[in-house]
């Protein structure tokens, strides 16, 4: 029997769930999450209502950047299991209708990768033959080139060049100095990347989130971001995927301004990525909440150029990194730090290393508000593991690891993450009185119909029931009140009206719904009928952080 072809644009209606295998579920009791543990939790993910899992890097690595320092592109880190464990996991995920994407770390390797170890021997080997690996990386005699490229990990690095003592040259690195950048001007490097992707695609993964794509190529006199040659290489990756693995997904991590990020979609007949993260809107959701003014959301969404018909945005509130403040103005960044990072330990690089619930003072109404806006804006939402139960963070852990603590499954030993004691876990499970696993865990929330987890699952059901969320166009509605955001989503004869109050007290607004006179808003949850839309402004009264998801019924 031949297998049915996958729906080609499945990603447009998918809800994604980002997780780290290392901190999700430990199957063998050694304190480290693994593939057998994750496989055992697939029913939970299916019940939650997500469609596609994005796995953070799971390759062999010295783990100096949580696995983004790859030492072997075609193996599994031994802590996480074996390739056979991975195959079983993938089969079981697919059997449940869950898709799986990996994380393709393109820009750099670990300094411990055998390619870099070989490269350090210099351009010529002792026997006089050329060292083909030397040219896998970017070298300089002086370390003075590309001075206009910014430093990304500002808290750790002072230069994008480091001296390699053994070969007496400087090597280029956009991130940590233990992550040398690959030389994408070398066609062999391009082929190595394609082969790494093929390896996992052959095993059946549904695609990749592709890491740090703006930085592949360096050119003197530029900031070494978003260069045309970088786009050429990425279009080559897409061509390979479309030709050899049609239906698989490429999602770009390009933390850039709207005008630059849209370039990563490519063009209708010359495509690049199927999806790109909407980095610009993310901090503005948080900013709007604190300012009780949604103007910046409307402005940035209005600034997003159109995307090709195959394209879809990936929207998110939090992820495994800091809440990045690269895509805001200096004034906005200062506001965000003052509003959301009162303790200096919360700041890292150009961002804030906190999880969703603590950022929002563990206020259920604010968590619901931002989540509903995330689910209702154009794009496919990505949930970060643990945020569906309101997990907290641990500021005593270094780097961004405070937002990467073990998933809290129960009130049992180590929060049900592992049978090992908390101090033997890869990161200690959170045990504080507010966010600790004794209080915040899946088991108790599964039993509580009004828990955040149950609410999240119901909201995802609602979203799935209305394909307009995935495919509809977006029109902002004037409300006469900047704290109240209103927009419609329209597709295939269905119109949704979404209204959200970003203020911490009740608000009145007057919606300009002239285009919809005669129609009746009906809430998606519960089916309550609101007054019919008449001539003139449509008044709404909203309690603090209230939101309405309604469908406009009746003739237009
Ligand atoms: O592999 C290096 C890093 O790559 C991604 O980084 C992104 O995160 C940075 C903030 O932590 C951000 O400023 C940058 O624009 C991104 O490319 C990855 O998500 C990181 O975890 C990783 O360290
Ligand atoms: Ca384990």
Coordinates of C-alpha atoms in Angstrom, one line a residue, residues 123-472:
X123 CA 46.6 24.9 5.9
X124 CA 49.3 22.4 5.2
X125 CA 49.9 19.1 6.9
X126 CA 53.4 18.0 8.1
X127 CA 53.8 15.8 5.0
X128 CA 53.3 18.9 2.8
X129 CA 49.8 17.9 1.7
X130 CA 47.0 20.4 1.9
X131 CA 44.7 20.2 5.0
X132 CA 41.2 20.3 3.6
X133 CA 39.7 20.9 7.0
X134 CA 41.5 24.2 7.6
X135 CA 39.3 25.9 5.1
X136 CA 36.1 24.6 6.9
X137 CA 36.5 27.6 9.2
X138 CA 37.2 31.3 8.9
X139 CA 40.8 32.4 9.7
X140 CA 42.7 35.6 9.9
X141 CA 46.4 36.5 10.5
X142 CA 45.4 39.7 12.4
X143 CA 41.9 39.3 13.8
X144 CA 41.0 42.8 12.5
X145 CA 38.6 42.0 9.7
X146 CA 34.8 42.5 9.7
X147 CA 35.1 45.1 12.5
X148 CA 31.5 46.2 11.7
X149 CA 30.0 42.9 12.9
X150 CA 28.3 43.3 16.3
X151 CA 29.0 41.0 19.2
X152 CA 25.9 38.9 20.1
X153 CA 26.9 37.4 23.4
X154 CA 27.9 40.7 24.9
X155 CA 28.2 39.4 28.5
X156 CA 30.8 36.9 27.6
X157 CA 32.7 37.9 24.4
X158 CA 34.7 41.0 23.6
X159 CA 35.6 40.1 20.0
X160 CA 34.3 37.9 17.2
X161 CA 37.9 36.7 16.7
X162 CA 39.9 34.4 19.0
X163 CA 43.5 33.3 18.6
X164 CA 44.1 29.6 18.1
X165 CA 47.5 29.0 19.7
X166 CA 48.1 25.8 17.8
X167 CA 47.9 27.2 14.3
X168 CA 48.8 30.8 15.3
X169 CA 45.8 32.3 13.5
X170 CA 42.6 33.9 14.7
X171 CA 39.3 32.1 14.0
X172 CA 35.9 33.8 13.6
X173 CA 33.0 33.2 15.9
X174 CA 29.7 35.1 16.1
X175 CA 28.7 33.4 19.3
X176 CA 30.9 31.9 22.1
X177 CA 34.6 31.6 21.4
X178 CA 34.2 27.8 21.7
X179 CA 31.9 27.9 18.7
X180 CA 34.0 28.6 15.6
X181 CA 32.0 29.7 12.6
X182 CA 31.9 27.4 9.6
X183 CA 33.3 28.9 6.3
X184 CA 30.2 28.8 4.0
X185 CA 32.3 30.2 1.2
X186 CA 33.7 26.7 1.0
X187 CA 31.4 24.5 -1.2
X188 CA 32.4 21.4 0.9
X189 CA 31.0 23.0 4.0
X190 CA 27.8 23.7 2.2
X191 CA 27.6 20.0 1.2
X192 CA 28.4 18.9 4.7
X193 CA 25.4 20.9 6.0
X194 CA 23.1 19.4 3.3
X195 CA 24.3 15.9 4.2
X196 CA 23.7 16.5 7.9
X197 CA 20.2 17.5 7.0
X198 CA 19.7 14.5 4.7
X199 CA 20.8 12.1 7.5
X200 CA 17.9 13.2 9.8
X201 CA 15.4 13.6 6.9
X202 CA 16.2 10.0 5.8
X203 CA 15.3 8.9 9.3
X204 CA 12.0 10.6 8.9
X205 CA 12.1 14.0 10.7
X206 CA 9.6 16.5 9.4
X207 CA 12.0 19.3 9.0
X208 CA 14.2 21.7 11.0
X209 CA 14.3 24.9 12.9
X210 CA 17.5 26.3 11.4
X211 CA 19.7 28.1 13.9
X212 CA 21.3 31.5 13.5
X213 CA 20.9 31.8 9.7
X214 CA 21.8 35.5 9.2
X215 CA 25.4 35.0 9.9
X216 CA 26.6 32.3 7.4
X217 CA 28.8 34.6 5.3
X218 CA 31.2 37.4 6.2
X219 CA 32.1 40.3 3.9
X220 CA 34.4 43.3 4.6
X221 CA 32.6 46.6 5.0
X222 CA 29.3 45.0 6.0
X223 CA 27.8 44.0 9.4
X224 CA 28.0 40.4 8.1
X225 CA 24.3 39.8 8.5
X226 CA 21.7 38.9 5.9
X227 CA 24.2 39.0 3.0
X228 CA 23.0 38.0 -0.5
X229 CA 25.5 35.1 -0.5
X230 CA 23.9 33.8 2.8
X231 CA 20.5 33.8 1.1
X232 CA 21.9 31.9 -1.9
X233 CA 23.1 29.1 0.4
X234 CA 19.8 29.0 2.2
X235 CA 17.9 28.8 -1.0
X236 CA 20.1 25.8 -1.9
X237 CA 19.1 24.1 1.3
X238 CA 15.4 24.7 0.4
X239 CA 15.9 23.4 -3.1
X240 CA 17.4 20.2 -1.7
X241 CA 14.5 19.7 0.7
X242 CA 11.8 20.4 -1.9
X243 CA 13.5 18.1 -4.4
X244 CA 14.5 15.2 -2.2
X245 CA 12.0 15.5 0.7
X246 CA 8.9 17.4 -0.4
X247 CA 6.5 18.3 2.5
X248 CA 9.3 18.7 5.0
X249 CA 9.6 22.1 6.8
X250 CA 12.4 24.7 7.1
X251 CA 11.9 27.3 9.9
X252 CA 14.4 30.2 10.0
X253 CA 15.7 31.6 13.2
X254 CA 16.6 35.1 12.0
X255 CA 16.4 37.6 14.8
X256 CA 16.0 40.6 12.5
X257 CA 13.8 43.6 11.8
X258 CA 10.7 43.0 9.6
X259 CA 12.3 44.2 6.3
X260 CA 15.2 41.9 6.8
X261 CA 13.4 38.9 8.2
X262 CA 10.9 38.6 5.3
X263 CA 13.8 38.1 3.0
X264 CA 14.3 34.6 4.6
X265 CA 11.0 33.5 3.0
X266 CA 12.5 34.1 -0.4
X267 CA 10.0 34.6 -3.2
X268 CA 7.0 32.8 -4.7
X269 CA 9.1 31.0 -7.4
X270 CA 12.4 31.1 -5.6
X271 CA 11.6 30.0 -2.1
X272 CA 13.9 30.0 1.0
X273 CA 12.1 29.1 4.3
X274 CA 8.5 28.0 4.8
X275 CA 8.4 29.7 8.1
X276 CA 10.3 32.5 10.0
X277 CA 10.0 33.5 13.7
X278 CA 8.2 36.7 14.2
X279 CA 10.9 38.2 16.5
X280 CA 9.7 41.8 16.2
X281 CA 6.2 41.3 17.6
X282 CA 7.3 39.2 20.6
X283 CA 8.7 41.9 22.9
X284 CA 5.9 44.3 21.9
X285 CA 3.3 41.9 23.3
X286 CA 5.0 42.2 26.7
X287 CA 5.6 45.9 26.3
X288 CA 2.0 46.6 25.5
X289 CA 0.8 44.8 28.6
X290 CA 3.0 46.9 30.9
X291 CA 2.3 50.1 29.1
X292 CA -1.5 49.3 28.8
X293 CA -1.1 50.6 25.2
X294 CA -1.2 48.3 22.2
X295 CA 0.0 50.8 19.6
X296 CA 3.4 49.1 19.2
X297 CA 1.7 45.8 18.2
X298 CA -0.3 47.5 15.5
X299 CA 2.7 49.4 14.3
X300 CA 5.0 46.4 14.0
X301 CA 2.4 44.1 12.5
X302 CA 1.7 46.9 10.0
X303 CA 5.4 47.1 9.2
X304 CA 5.6 43.4 8.3
X305 CA 5.8 43.2 4.5
X306 CA 3.7 40.6 2.7
X307 CA 5.0 37.0 2.5
X308 CA 4.8 34.4 -0.3
X309 CA 1.7 32.2 -0.4
X310 CA 3.7 29.2 1.0
X311 CA 4.9 31.2 4.0
X312 CA 3.8 31.3 7.6
X313 CA 5.1 33.2 10.6
X314 CA 6.1 31.3 13.8
X315 CA 4.9 33.3 16.8
X316 CA 6.0 32.8 20.4
X317 CA 6.1 34.4 23.8
X318 CA 9.1 32.6 25.3
X319 CA 11.7 30.1 24.3
X320 CA 14.9 28.5 25.6
X321 CA 16.9 31.8 25.2
X322 CA 16.5 35.1 26.9
X323 CA 13.5 37.2 26.0
X324 CA 15.6 39.0 23.3
X325 CA 15.5 42.8 23.1
X326 CA 17.5 43.0 19.9
X327 CA 14.4 44.1 17.8
X328 CA 13.4 47.1 19.9
X329 CA 14.6 50.7 20.1
X330 CA 17.0 51.8 22.8
X331 CA 14.2 53.5 24.6
X332 CA 11.9 50.5 24.4
X333 CA 14.8 48.3 25.7
X334 CA 15.3 50.5 28.7
X335 CA 11.5 50.3 29.4
X336 CA 11.5 46.5 29.1
X337 CA 14.5 46.2 31.5
X338 CA 12.8 48.5 34.0
X339 CA 9.5 46.7 33.7
X340 CA 10.5 43.1 33.5
X341 CA 14.0 42.8 35.0
X342 CA 14.0 44.4 38.4
X343 CA 16.8 42.1 39.6
X344 CA 20.0 42.5 37.7
X345 CA 20.4 38.7 37.6
X346 CA 17.5 38.7 35.2
X347 CA 19.4 40.5 32.5
X348 CA 21.7 38.7 30.1
X349 CA 23.3 39.8 26.9
X350 CA 20.5 41.9 25.1
X351 CA 17.6 40.4 26.9
X352 CA 15.8 39.0 30.0
X353 CA 16.3 35.4 31.2
X354 CA 12.9 34.7 32.7
X355 CA 10.0 32.3 32.0
X356 CA 6.5 33.4 31.0
X357 CA 4.7 32.9 34.4
X358 CA 7.3 34.9 36.5
X359 CA 7.5 37.6 33.8
X360 CA 3.7 38.1 34.3
X361 CA 3.9 37.9 38.1
X362 CA 2.2 34.5 37.9
X363 CA -1.0 36.4 37.1
X364 CA -3.4 33.9 35.4
X365 CA -5.3 36.6 33.7
X366 CA -2.2 38.1 32.1
X367 CA -0.9 34.7 31.1
X368 CA -4.3 34.0 29.4
X369 CA -4.4 37.4 27.7
X370 CA -1.0 37.1 26.1
X371 CA -1.5 33.5 25.2
X372 CA -4.9 34.2 23.5
X373 CA -3.3 37.1 21.5
X374 CA -0.5 34.7 20.5
X375 CA -3.0 32.1 19.3
X376 CA -5.1 34.7 17.5
X377 CA -2.5 36.7 15.6
X378 CA -1.4 35.4 12.1
X379 CA 1.2 32.6 12.4
X380 CA 1.7 29.2 13.9
X381 CA 2.2 29.5 17.7
X382 CA 5.1 27.8 19.4
X383 CA 4.7 26.9 23.1
X384 CA 7.8 26.5 25.2
X385 CA 7.7 23.4 27.4
X386 CA 6.5 24.0 30.9
X387 CA 4.8 27.3 30.1
X388 CA 1.5 25.4 29.7
X389 CA 1.5 24.7 33.4
X390 CA 3.1 28.0 34.5
X391 CA 6.6 26.8 35.4
X392 CA 9.0 29.2 37.0
X393 CA 12.7 29.8 36.6
X394 CA 15.9 29.6 38.6
X395 CA 18.1 32.7 38.5
X396 CA 21.0 31.0 40.3
X397 CA 21.8 28.9 37.2
X398 CA 24.3 30.3 34.8
X399 CA 23.6 31.7 31.3
X400 CA 20.1 30.9 30.1
X401 CA 19.9 27.7 32.0
X402 CA 17.5 29.1 34.6
X403 CA 14.6 28.7 32.0
X404 CA 15.7 25.2 31.1
X405 CA 14.9 23.3 34.3
X406 CA 13.2 19.9 34.4
X407 CA 9.6 19.5 33.3
X408 CA 7.4 19.2 36.4
X409 CA 5.2 16.2 36.0
X410 CA 4.1 15.5 39.6
X411 CA 4.7 16.3 43.3
X412 CA 6.9 13.1 43.5
X413 CA 10.7 12.8 43.6
X414 CA 12.3 15.4 41.4
X415 CA 8.9 16.4 40.1
X416 CA 8.4 13.1 38.3
X417 CA 11.1 14.1 35.9
X418 CA 13.5 11.5 37.1
X419 CA 13.6 8.8 39.8
X420 CA 17.0 10.3 40.7
X421 CA 17.2 12.7 43.6
X422 CA 16.9 16.5 42.7
X423 CA 20.6 17.1 43.2
X424 CA 21.5 14.4 40.8
X425 CA 19.4 15.9 38.0
X426 CA 21.0 17.6 35.0
X427 CA 19.6 20.9 36.3
X428 CA 17.9 20.9 39.7
X429 CA 14.1 20.8 39.5
X430 CA 12.5 24.0 40.8
X431 CA 11.4 23.7 44.5
X432 CA 10.5 27.2 45.6
X433 CA 7.2 27.7 47.3
X434 CA 5.5 29.4 44.4
X435 CA 6.8 27.6 41.3
X436 CA 8.2 24.4 42.9
X437 CA 7.1 21.0 41.5
X438 CA 5.2 20.3 44.7
X439 CA 2.8 23.1 43.7
X440 CA 3.1 23.4 39.9
X441 CA 2.9 20.1 38.1
X442 CA 1.1 18.3 35.3
X443 CA -0.6 15.6 37.5
X444 CA -2.4 18.1 39.7
X445 CA -3.4 20.3 36.8
X446 CA -4.8 17.4 34.8
X447 CA -7.1 16.7 37.8
X448 CA -8.2 20.3 38.0
X449 CA -10.7 21.4 35.4
X450 CA -9.9 25.1 35.9
X451 CA -6.1 24.7 35.7
X452 CA -3.9 26.6 33.3
X453 CA -3.1 23.3 31.5
X454 CA -6.8 22.5 31.0
X455 CA -7.5 26.0 29.9
X456 CA -4.6 25.9 27.4
X457 CA -5.8 22.6 26.0
X458 CA -9.4 24.0 25.5
X459 CA -8.0 27.1 23.8
X460 CA -6.0 25.0 21.4
X461 CA -9.2 22.9 20.7
X462 CA -11.0 26.2 19.9
X463 CA -8.2 27.3 17.6
X464 CA -8.2 24.0 15.8
X465 CA -11.9 24.2 15.2
X466 CA -11.5 27.4 13.3
X467 CA -9.0 27.2 10.4
X468 CA -9.4 31.0 10.0
X469 CA -6.8 31.3 12.8
X470 CA -4.3 29.5 10.6
X471 CA -5.2 31.0 7.3
X472 CA -7.1 34.2 7.8

